[in-house]
mmCIF file with all atom_site columns, C-alpha atoms and ligand atoms in Angstrom:
data_model
loop_
_atom_site.group_PDB
_atom_site.id
_atom_site.type_symbol
_atom_site.label_atom_id
_atom_site.label_alt_id
_atom_site.label_comp_id
_atom_site.label_asym_id
_atom_site.label_entity_id
_atom_site.label_seq_id
_atom_site.pdbx_PDB_ins_code
_atom_site.Cartn_x
_atom_site.Cartn_y
_atom_site.Cartn_z
_atom_site.occupancy
_atom_site.B_iso_or_equiv
_atom_site.pdbx_formal_charge
_atom_site.auth_seq_id
_atom_site.auth_comp_id
_atom_site.auth_asym_id
_atom_site.auth_atom_id
_atom_site.pdbx_PDB_model_num
ATOM   1   C CA  . GLU A 1 1   ? 150.453 191.589 106.922 1.00 0.00 ? 1043 GLU A CA  1
ATOM   2   C CA  . ALA A 1 2   ? 148.242 193.482 104.403 1.00 0.00 ? 1044 ALA A CA  1
ATOM   3   C CA  . LYS A 1 3   ? 149.749 196.713 105.422 1.00 0.00 ? 1045 LYS A CA  1
ATOM   4   C CA  . LYS A 1 4   ? 153.436 195.570 105.337 1.00 0.00 ? 1046 LYS A CA  1
ATOM   5   C CA  . HIS A 1 5   ? 152.588 194.743 101.663 1.00 0.00 ? 1047 HIS A CA  1
ATOM   6   C CA  . VAL A 1 6   ? 151.032 198.023 101.148 1.00 0.00 ? 1048 VAL A CA  1
ATOM   7   C CA  . PHE A 1 7   ? 154.011 199.978 102.125 1.00 0.00 ? 1049 PHE A CA  1
ATOM   8   C CA  . LYS A 1 8   ? 156.456 197.909 100.322 1.00 0.00 ? 1050 LYS A CA  1
ATOM   9   C CA  . THR A 1 9   ? 154.492 198.968 96.840  1.00 0.00 ? 1051 THR A CA  1
ATOM   10  C CA  . GLN A 1 10  ? 155.392 202.518 97.020  1.00 0.00 ? 1052 GLN A CA  1
ATOM   11  C CA  . TYR A 1 11  ? 152.599 203.630 98.560  1.00 0.00 ? 1053 TYR A CA  1
ATOM   12  C CA  . HIS A 1 12  ? 151.531 207.361 98.090  1.00 0.00 ? 1054 HIS A CA  1
ATOM   13  C CA  . LYS A 1 13  ? 148.420 208.972 99.121  1.00 0.00 ? 1055 LYS A CA  1
ATOM   14  C CA  . ARG A 1 14  ? 147.394 212.270 97.645  1.00 0.00 ? 1056 ARG A CA  1
ATOM   15  C CA  . THR A 1 15  ? 147.151 213.725 93.963  1.00 0.00 ? 1057 THR A CA  1
ATOM   16  C CA  . LEU A 1 16  ? 146.222 216.631 92.315  1.00 0.00 ? 1058 LEU A CA  1
ATOM   17  C CA  . ILE A 1 17  ? 143.269 216.412 89.751  1.00 0.00 ? 1059 ILE A CA  1
ATOM   18  C CA  . ALA A 1 18  ? 141.978 219.640 87.792  1.00 0.00 ? 1060 ALA A CA  1
ATOM   19  C CA  . VAL A 1 19  ? 139.062 219.895 85.590  1.00 0.00 ? 1061 VAL A CA  1
ATOM   20  C CA  . LYS A 1 20  ? 140.310 222.030 82.947  1.00 0.00 ? 1062 LYS A CA  1
ATOM   21  C CA  . PRO A 1 21  ? 138.413 224.784 81.027  1.00 0.00 ? 1063 PRO A CA  1
ATOM   22  C CA  . ASP A 1 22  ? 136.458 222.693 78.662  1.00 0.00 ? 1064 ASP A CA  1
ATOM   23  C CA  . GLY A 1 23  ? 135.489 220.248 81.587  1.00 0.00 ? 1065 GLY A CA  1
ATOM   24  C CA  . VAL A 1 24  ? 133.920 223.499 83.488  1.00 0.00 ? 1066 VAL A CA  1
ATOM   25  C CA  . GLN A 1 25  ? 132.388 224.753 80.214  1.00 0.00 ? 1067 GLN A CA  1
ATOM   26  C CA  . ARG A 1 26  ? 130.621 221.267 79.561  1.00 0.00 ? 1068 ARG A CA  1
ATOM   27  C CA  . ARG A 1 27  ? 129.444 220.970 83.091  1.00 0.00 ? 1069 ARG A CA  1
ATOM   28  C CA  . LEU A 1 28  ? 131.309 217.836 83.596  1.00 0.00 ? 1070 LEU A CA  1
ATOM   29  C CA  . VAL A 1 29  ? 132.628 219.108 87.378  1.00 0.00 ? 1071 VAL A CA  1
ATOM   30  C CA  . GLY A 1 30  ? 130.069 216.982 89.276  1.00 0.00 ? 1072 GLY A CA  1
ATOM   31  C CA  . GLN A 1 31  ? 130.386 213.834 87.173  1.00 0.00 ? 1073 GLN A CA  1
ATOM   32  C CA  . ILE A 1 32  ? 134.418 214.106 87.750  1.00 0.00 ? 1074 ILE A CA  1
ATOM   33  C CA  . ILE A 1 33  ? 134.248 214.651 91.431  1.00 0.00 ? 1075 ILE A CA  1
ATOM   34  C CA  . GLN A 1 34  ? 131.519 211.818 91.722  1.00 0.00 ? 1076 GLN A CA  1
ATOM   35  C CA  . ARG A 1 35  ? 133.841 209.407 90.109  1.00 0.00 ? 1077 ARG A CA  1
ATOM   36  C CA  . PHE A 1 36  ? 136.624 210.157 92.643  1.00 0.00 ? 1078 PHE A CA  1
ATOM   37  C CA  . GLU A 1 37  ? 133.916 210.084 95.551  1.00 0.00 ? 1079 GLU A CA  1
ATOM   38  C CA  . LEU A 1 38  ? 132.791 206.607 94.582  1.00 0.00 ? 1080 LEU A CA  1
ATOM   39  C CA  . ARG A 1 39  ? 135.818 205.167 94.016  1.00 0.00 ? 1081 ARG A CA  1
ATOM   40  C CA  . GLY A 1 40  ? 136.711 206.026 97.845  1.00 0.00 ? 1082 GLY A CA  1
ATOM   41  C CA  . PHE A 1 41  ? 139.076 208.762 97.484  1.00 0.00 ? 1083 PHE A CA  1
ATOM   42  C CA  . LYS A 1 42  ? 138.557 211.616 100.048 1.00 0.00 ? 1084 LYS A CA  1
ATOM   43  C CA  . LEU A 1 43  ? 138.376 215.178 99.188  1.00 0.00 ? 1085 LEU A CA  1
ATOM   44  C CA  . VAL A 1 44  ? 141.082 217.348 101.109 1.00 0.00 ? 1086 VAL A CA  1
ATOM   45  C CA  . GLY A 1 45  ? 141.233 220.597 98.948  1.00 0.00 ? 1087 GLY A CA  1
ATOM   46  C CA  . LEU A 1 46  ? 139.056 222.169 96.338  1.00 0.00 ? 1088 LEU A CA  1
ATOM   47  C CA  . LYS A 1 47  ? 138.967 225.574 94.604  1.00 0.00 ? 1089 LYS A CA  1
ATOM   48  C CA  . MET A 1 48  ? 137.980 227.265 91.370  1.00 0.00 ? 1090 MET A CA  1
ATOM   49  C CA  . LEU A 1 49  ? 140.311 229.819 89.837  1.00 0.00 ? 1091 LEU A CA  1
ATOM   50  C CA  . GLN A 1 50  ? 141.272 231.543 86.783  1.00 0.00 ? 1092 GLN A CA  1
ATOM   51  C CA  . VAL A 1 51  ? 144.967 230.147 85.926  1.00 0.00 ? 1093 VAL A CA  1
ATOM   52  C CA  . SER A 1 52  ? 147.640 232.707 85.285  1.00 0.00 ? 1094 SER A CA  1
ATOM   53  C CA  . GLU A 1 53  ? 150.206 232.149 82.810  1.00 0.00 ? 1095 GLU A CA  1
ATOM   54  C CA  . ASP A 1 54  ? 152.774 231.867 85.234  1.00 0.00 ? 1096 ASP A CA  1
ATOM   55  C CA  . LEU A 1 55  ? 151.247 229.476 87.375  1.00 0.00 ? 1097 LEU A CA  1
ATOM   56  C CA  . LEU A 1 56  ? 150.795 227.422 84.118  1.00 0.00 ? 1098 LEU A CA  1
ATOM   57  C CA  . SER A 1 57  ? 154.183 227.533 83.321  1.00 0.00 ? 1099 SER A CA  1
ATOM   58  C CA  . ARG A 1 58  ? 155.453 226.351 86.692  1.00 0.00 ? 1100 ARG A CA  1
ATOM   59  C CA  . HIS A 1 59  ? 152.827 223.628 86.537  1.00 0.00 ? 1101 HIS A CA  1
ATOM   60  C CA  . TYR A 1 60  ? 153.975 222.579 83.074  1.00 0.00 ? 1102 TYR A CA  1
ATOM   61  C CA  . SER A 1 61  ? 157.581 223.513 83.605  1.00 0.00 ? 1103 SER A CA  1
ATOM   62  C CA  . GLN A 1 62  ? 158.901 220.404 81.633  1.00 0.00 ? 1104 GLN A CA  1
ATOM   63  C CA  . LEU A 1 63  ? 156.633 221.121 78.539  1.00 0.00 ? 1105 LEU A CA  1
ATOM   64  C CA  . THR A 1 64  ? 157.140 225.154 78.058  1.00 0.00 ? 1106 THR A CA  1
ATOM   65  C CA  . GLY A 1 65  ? 159.769 224.375 75.279  1.00 0.00 ? 1107 GLY A CA  1
ATOM   66  C CA  . LYS A 1 66  ? 157.213 222.100 73.251  1.00 0.00 ? 1108 LYS A CA  1
ATOM   67  C CA  . PRO A 1 67  ? 155.817 223.378 70.042  1.00 0.00 ? 1109 PRO A CA  1
ATOM   68  C CA  . PHE A 1 68  ? 152.130 222.789 71.479  1.00 0.00 ? 1110 PHE A CA  1
ATOM   69  C CA  . TYR A 1 69  ? 152.860 224.795 74.577  1.00 0.00 ? 1111 TYR A CA  1
ATOM   70  C CA  . PRO A 1 70  ? 151.545 228.076 73.226  1.00 0.00 ? 1112 PRO A CA  1
ATOM   71  C CA  . ASP A 1 71  ? 148.197 226.315 72.358  1.00 0.00 ? 1113 ASP A CA  1
ATOM   72  C CA  . LEU A 1 72  ? 147.985 224.699 75.937  1.00 0.00 ? 1114 LEU A CA  1
ATOM   73  C CA  . VAL A 1 73  ? 148.568 228.373 77.389  1.00 0.00 ? 1115 VAL A CA  1
ATOM   74  C CA  . LYS A 1 74  ? 145.476 229.402 75.196  1.00 0.00 ? 1116 LYS A CA  1
ATOM   75  C CA  . TYR A 1 75  ? 143.566 226.502 76.132  1.00 0.00 ? 1117 TYR A CA  1
ATOM   76  C CA  . MET A 1 76  ? 144.110 226.410 79.936  1.00 0.00 ? 1118 MET A CA  1
ATOM   77  C CA  . THR A 1 77  ? 143.748 229.990 80.530  1.00 0.00 ? 1119 THR A CA  1
ATOM   78  C CA  . SER A 1 78  ? 140.362 230.001 78.343  1.00 0.00 ? 1120 SER A CA  1
ATOM   79  C CA  . GLY A 1 79  ? 138.216 229.924 81.375  1.00 0.00 ? 1121 GLY A CA  1
ATOM   80  C CA  . PRO A 1 80  ? 138.333 228.791 85.072  1.00 0.00 ? 1122 PRO A CA  1
ATOM   81  C CA  . VAL A 1 81  ? 139.455 225.464 86.198  1.00 0.00 ? 1123 VAL A CA  1
ATOM   82  C CA  . VAL A 1 82  ? 138.444 223.512 89.432  1.00 0.00 ? 1124 VAL A CA  1
ATOM   83  C CA  . VAL A 1 83  ? 141.446 222.104 90.799  1.00 0.00 ? 1125 VAL A CA  1
ATOM   84  C CA  . MET A 1 84  ? 141.316 219.434 93.783  1.00 0.00 ? 1126 MET A CA  1
ATOM   85  C CA  . VAL A 1 85  ? 143.375 217.409 96.085  1.00 0.00 ? 1127 VAL A CA  1
ATOM   86  C CA  . TRP A 1 86  ? 142.155 213.842 96.611  1.00 0.00 ? 1128 TRP A CA  1
ATOM   87  C CA  . GLU A 1 87  ? 143.623 211.329 98.883  1.00 0.00 ? 1129 GLU A CA  1
ATOM   88  C CA  . GLY A 1 88  ? 143.462 207.529 98.505  1.00 0.00 ? 1130 GLY A CA  1
ATOM   89  C CA  . TYR A 1 89  ? 145.523 204.388 98.287  1.00 0.00 ? 1131 TYR A CA  1
ATOM   90  C CA  . ASN A 1 90  ? 148.239 204.645 95.653  1.00 0.00 ? 1132 ASN A CA  1
ATOM   91  C CA  . ALA A 1 91  ? 146.704 207.871 94.530  1.00 0.00 ? 1133 ALA A CA  1
ATOM   92  C CA  . VAL A 1 92  ? 148.679 208.944 91.513  1.00 0.00 ? 1134 VAL A CA  1
ATOM   93  C CA  . GLN A 1 93  ? 148.432 205.479 89.566  1.00 0.00 ? 1135 GLN A CA  1
ATOM   94  C CA  . THR A 1 94  ? 144.852 205.064 90.779  1.00 0.00 ? 1136 THR A CA  1
ATOM   95  C CA  . SER A 1 95  ? 143.643 208.221 89.086  1.00 0.00 ? 1137 SER A CA  1
ATOM   96  C CA  . ARG A 1 96  ? 145.557 208.294 85.963  1.00 0.00 ? 1138 ARG A CA  1
ATOM   97  C CA  . ALA A 1 97  ? 143.638 204.976 85.510  1.00 0.00 ? 1139 ALA A CA  1
ATOM   98  C CA  . MET A 1 98  ? 140.565 206.473 85.768  1.00 0.00 ? 1140 MET A CA  1
ATOM   99  C CA  . VAL A 1 99  ? 141.485 209.510 83.740  1.00 0.00 ? 1141 VAL A CA  1
ATOM   100 C CA  . GLY A 1 100 ? 142.844 207.677 81.017  1.00 0.00 ? 1142 GLY A CA  1
ATOM   101 C CA  . LEU A 1 101 ? 145.651 208.320 78.236  1.00 0.00 ? 1143 LEU A CA  1
ATOM   102 C CA  . THR A 1 102 ? 146.254 211.965 77.296  1.00 0.00 ? 1144 THR A CA  1
ATOM   103 C CA  . ASN A 1 103 ? 144.731 211.594 73.709  1.00 0.00 ? 1145 ASN A CA  1
ATOM   104 C CA  . PRO A 1 104 ? 141.338 211.050 74.230  1.00 0.00 ? 1146 PRO A CA  1
ATOM   105 C CA  . ALA A 1 105 ? 141.455 208.934 70.751  1.00 0.00 ? 1147 ALA A CA  1
ATOM   106 C CA  . ASP A 1 106 ? 143.485 206.350 72.640  1.00 0.00 ? 1148 ASP A CA  1
ATOM   107 C CA  . ALA A 1 107 ? 141.653 206.312 76.034  1.00 0.00 ? 1149 ALA A CA  1
ATOM   108 C CA  . GLN A 1 108 ? 139.629 203.507 77.283  1.00 0.00 ? 1150 GLN A CA  1
ATOM   109 C CA  . ALA A 1 109 ? 135.997 203.574 77.916  1.00 0.00 ? 1151 ALA A CA  1
ATOM   110 C CA  . GLY A 1 110 ? 135.412 203.970 81.342  1.00 0.00 ? 1152 GLY A CA  1
ATOM   111 C CA  . THR A 1 111 ? 137.895 206.401 81.703  1.00 0.00 ? 1153 THR A CA  1
ATOM   112 C CA  . VAL A 1 112 ? 137.217 210.022 82.057  1.00 0.00 ? 1154 VAL A CA  1
ATOM   113 C CA  . ARG A 1 113 ? 138.681 210.925 78.813  1.00 0.00 ? 1155 ARG A CA  1
ATOM   114 C CA  . GLY A 1 114 ? 137.414 207.773 77.042  1.00 0.00 ? 1156 GLY A CA  1
ATOM   115 C CA  . ASP A 1 115 ? 133.874 208.643 78.226  1.00 0.00 ? 1157 ASP A CA  1
ATOM   116 C CA  . PHE A 1 116 ? 133.470 212.287 77.887  1.00 0.00 ? 1158 PHE A CA  1
ATOM   117 C CA  . ILE A 1 117 ? 135.355 213.462 74.817  1.00 0.00 ? 1159 ILE A CA  1
ATOM   118 C CA  . MET A 1 118 ? 136.658 212.266 71.495  1.00 0.00 ? 1160 MET A CA  1
ATOM   119 C CA  . PHE A 1 119 ? 139.878 213.648 69.444  1.00 0.00 ? 1161 PHE A CA  1
ATOM   120 C CA  . ILE A 1 120 ? 138.761 216.918 68.229  1.00 0.00 ? 1162 ILE A CA  1
ATOM   121 C CA  . GLY A 1 121 ? 142.055 217.976 66.256  1.00 0.00 ? 1163 GLY A CA  1
ATOM   122 C CA  . HIS A 1 122 ? 143.679 219.250 69.226  1.00 0.00 ? 1164 HIS A CA  1
ATOM   123 C CA  . LEU A 1 123 ? 144.037 217.709 72.822  1.00 0.00 ? 1165 LEU A CA  1
ATOM   124 C CA  . ARG A 1 124 ? 141.140 219.289 74.880  1.00 0.00 ? 1166 ARG A CA  1
ATOM   125 C CA  . ASN A 1 125 ? 141.095 216.414 77.396  1.00 0.00 ? 1167 ASN A CA  1
ATOM   126 C CA  . VAL A 1 126 ? 138.942 217.619 80.257  1.00 0.00 ? 1168 VAL A CA  1
ATOM   127 C CA  . VAL A 1 127 ? 140.836 216.848 82.838  1.00 0.00 ? 1169 VAL A CA  1
ATOM   128 C CA  . HIS A 1 128 ? 144.431 216.797 84.547  1.00 0.00 ? 1170 HIS A CA  1
ATOM   129 C CA  . ALA A 1 129 ? 145.933 214.347 86.988  1.00 0.00 ? 1171 ALA A CA  1
ATOM   130 C CA  . SER A 1 130 ? 149.439 214.058 88.415  1.00 0.00 ? 1172 SER A CA  1
ATOM   131 C CA  . ASP A 1 131 ? 151.539 211.714 86.771  1.00 0.00 ? 1173 ASP A CA  1
ATOM   132 C CA  . SER A 1 132 ? 153.922 210.770 89.747  1.00 0.00 ? 1174 SER A CA  1
ATOM   133 C CA  . PRO A 1 133 ? 154.426 210.874 93.161  1.00 0.00 ? 1175 PRO A CA  1
ATOM   134 C CA  . GLU A 1 134 ? 156.872 213.591 93.004  1.00 0.00 ? 1176 GLU A CA  1
ATOM   135 C CA  . GLY A 1 135 ? 154.956 215.526 90.465  1.00 0.00 ? 1177 GLY A CA  1
ATOM   136 C CA  . ALA A 1 136 ? 151.600 215.171 92.587  1.00 0.00 ? 1178 ALA A CA  1
ATOM   137 C CA  . GLN A 1 137 ? 153.697 216.573 95.563  1.00 0.00 ? 1179 GLN A CA  1
ATOM   138 C CA  . LYS A 1 138 ? 155.011 219.424 93.570  1.00 0.00 ? 1180 LYS A CA  1
ATOM   139 C CA  . GLU A 1 139 ? 151.635 220.304 92.028  1.00 0.00 ? 1181 GLU A CA  1
ATOM   140 C CA  . ILE A 1 140 ? 149.809 220.217 95.219  1.00 0.00 ? 1182 ILE A CA  1
ATOM   141 C CA  . GLN A 1 141 ? 152.432 222.580 96.889  1.00 0.00 ? 1183 GLN A CA  1
ATOM   142 C CA  . LEU A 1 142 ? 152.069 225.038 93.706  1.00 0.00 ? 1184 LEU A CA  1
ATOM   143 C CA  . TRP A 1 143 ? 148.230 225.091 93.537  1.00 0.00 ? 1185 TRP A CA  1
ATOM   144 C CA  . PHE A 1 144 ? 147.336 225.069 97.372  1.00 0.00 ? 1186 PHE A CA  1
ATOM   145 C CA  . GLN A 1 145 ? 148.570 226.764 100.424 1.00 0.00 ? 1187 GLN A CA  1
ATOM   146 C CA  . GLY A 1 146 ? 149.045 224.374 103.309 1.00 0.00 ? 1188 GLY A CA  1
ATOM   147 C CA  . GLN A 1 147 ? 145.796 225.565 105.204 1.00 0.00 ? 1189 GLN A CA  1
ATOM   148 C CA  . GLU A 1 148 ? 143.663 225.118 102.348 1.00 0.00 ? 1190 GLU A CA  1
ATOM   149 C CA  . LEU A 1 149 ? 144.417 221.279 102.874 1.00 0.00 ? 1191 LEU A CA  1
ATOM   150 C CA  . LEU A 1 150 ? 142.093 219.768 105.225 1.00 0.00 ? 1192 LEU A CA  1
ATOM   151 C CA  . ASN A 1 151 ? 142.524 216.655 107.275 1.00 0.00 ? 1193 ASN A CA  1
ATOM   152 C CA  . TRP A 1 152 ? 139.158 215.199 108.446 1.00 0.00 ? 1194 TRP A CA  1
ATOM   153 C CA  . ASP A 1 153 ? 138.179 211.633 109.777 1.00 0.00 ? 1195 ASP A CA  1
ATOM   154 C CA  . CYS A 1 154 ? 136.516 209.622 107.415 1.00 0.00 ? 1196 CYS A CA  1
ATOM   155 C CA  . CYS A 1 155 ? 133.552 207.664 109.227 1.00 0.00 ? 1197 CYS A CA  1
ATOM   156 C CA  . TYR A 1 156 ? 133.795 204.938 106.828 1.00 0.00 ? 1198 TYR A CA  1
ATOM   157 C CA  . HIS A 1 157 ? 137.738 204.615 107.130 1.00 0.00 ? 1199 HIS A CA  1
ATOM   158 C CA  . ASN A 1 158 ? 137.665 200.739 107.419 1.00 0.00 ? 1200 ASN A CA  1
ATOM   159 C CA  . ILE A 1 159 ? 135.643 200.414 104.376 1.00 0.00 ? 1201 ILE A CA  1
ATOM   160 C CA  . THR A 1 160 ? 137.296 202.976 101.940 1.00 0.00 ? 1202 THR A CA  1
ATOM   161 C CA  . CYS A 1 161 ? 140.729 201.957 101.938 1.00 0.00 ? 1203 CYS A CA  1
ATOM   162 C CA  . GLU A 1 162 ? 142.097 204.871 103.456 1.00 0.00 ? 1204 GLU A CA  1
ATOM   163 C CA  . LEU A 1 163 ? 145.305 204.455 105.356 1.00 0.00 ? 1205 LEU A CA  1
HETATM 164 N N1  . UDP B 2 .   ? 149.079 218.336 74.952  1.00 0.00 ? 2648 UDP B N1  1
HETATM 165 C C1  . UDP B 2 .   ? 149.083 218.835 73.769  1.00 0.00 ? 2648 UDP B C1  1
HETATM 166 N N2  . UDP B 2 .   ? 149.480 218.432 72.895  1.00 0.00 ? 2648 UDP B N2  1
HETATM 167 C C2  . UDP B 2 .   ? 150.594 217.438 72.904  1.00 0.00 ? 2648 UDP B C2  1
HETATM 168 C C3  . UDP B 2 .   ? 150.629 216.855 74.146  1.00 0.00 ? 2648 UDP B C3  1
HETATM 169 C C4  . UDP B 2 .   ? 150.290 217.513 75.131  1.00 0.00 ? 2648 UDP B C4  1
HETATM 170 O O1  . UDP B 2 .   ? 148.068 219.870 73.721  1.00 0.00 ? 2648 UDP B O1  1
HETATM 171 O O2  . UDP B 2 .   ? 150.883 216.928 71.828  1.00 0.00 ? 2648 UDP B O2  1
HETATM 172 C C5  . UDP B 2 .   ? 148.469 218.974 76.167  1.00 0.00 ? 2648 UDP B C5  1
HETATM 173 C C6  . UDP B 2 .   ? 147.171 218.067 76.811  1.00 0.00 ? 2648 UDP B C6  1
HETATM 174 O O3  . UDP B 2 .   ? 146.182 218.927 77.036  1.00 0.00 ? 2648 UDP B O3  1
HETATM 175 C C7  . UDP B 2 .   ? 147.759 217.388 77.979  1.00 0.00 ? 2648 UDP B C7  1
HETATM 176 C C8  . UDP B 2 .   ? 148.628 218.409 78.443  1.00 0.00 ? 2648 UDP B C8  1
HETATM 177 O O4  . UDP B 2 .   ? 149.296 219.113 77.396  1.00 0.00 ? 2648 UDP B O4  1
HETATM 178 O O5  . UDP B 2 .   ? 146.737 216.808 78.865  1.00 0.00 ? 2648 UDP B O5  1
HETATM 179 C C9  . UDP B 2 .   ? 149.931 217.877 79.354  1.00 0.00 ? 2648 UDP B C9  1
HETATM 180 O O6  . UDP B 2 .   ? 150.536 217.079 78.474  1.00 0.00 ? 2648 UDP B O6  1
HETATM 181 P P1  . UDP B 2 .   ? 151.310 215.618 79.320  1.00 0.00 ? 2648 UDP B P1  1
HETATM 182 O O7  . UDP B 2 .   ? 152.163 214.659 78.379  1.00 0.00 ? 2648 UDP B O7  1
HETATM 183 O O8  . UDP B 2 .   ? 151.703 215.954 80.698  1.00 0.00 ? 2648 UDP B O8  1
HETATM 184 O O9  . UDP B 2 .   ? 149.768 214.503 79.416  1.00 0.00 ? 2648 UDP B O9  1
HETATM 185 P P2  . UDP B 2 .   ? 148.750 214.404 80.388  1.00 0.00 ? 2648 UDP B P2  1
HETATM 186 O O10 . UDP B 2 .   ? 149.640 213.966 82.011  1.00 0.00 ? 2648 UDP B O10 1
HETATM 187 O O11 . UDP B 2 .   ? 147.895 215.491 80.634  1.00 0.00 ? 2648 UDP B O11 1
HETATM 188 O O12 . UDP B 2 .   ? 148.273 213.090 80.305  1.00 0.00 ? 2648 UDP B O12 1
#
């Protein structure tokens, strides 16, 4: 019964999370990973890289025409990012709730953006999280090669809500 309900509610499993350059600079990588681990997500891919403008324009393809895009490029290419794929129940919605609203000034306490940063005149908001299942799929394919994503058996399967 429970499973039937789960699949009716648009179940999706994987999302892409990135610690942005400000998060890496501020040594927040471990804290962010820990939040996802504690929530019960399973890490299936992880790497650190210097983002190219080309990758960024494909990642933010719907934002390239926005007035803030040049600043976003400057921000996102200012240093390395740590990008991850996490697997779990309703991964996209759950992780968006954990990350908080785009503008840290609006982000609730308890979220990554609400706990680690204030609004400082421009949107340096520590972390990226895919905002739809389709977006997650596109981003995962963009950032990772298939063999970089590992399927591994979780020994706590029955208590971490993995399906
Ligand atoms: N951004 C910005 N100015 C804006 C809106 C967005 O600099 O007015 C940046 C910000 O870093 C944000 C990213 O562009 O996280 C992507 O924007 P989006 O609206 O997709 O927000 P997100 O999904 O990251 O919450």
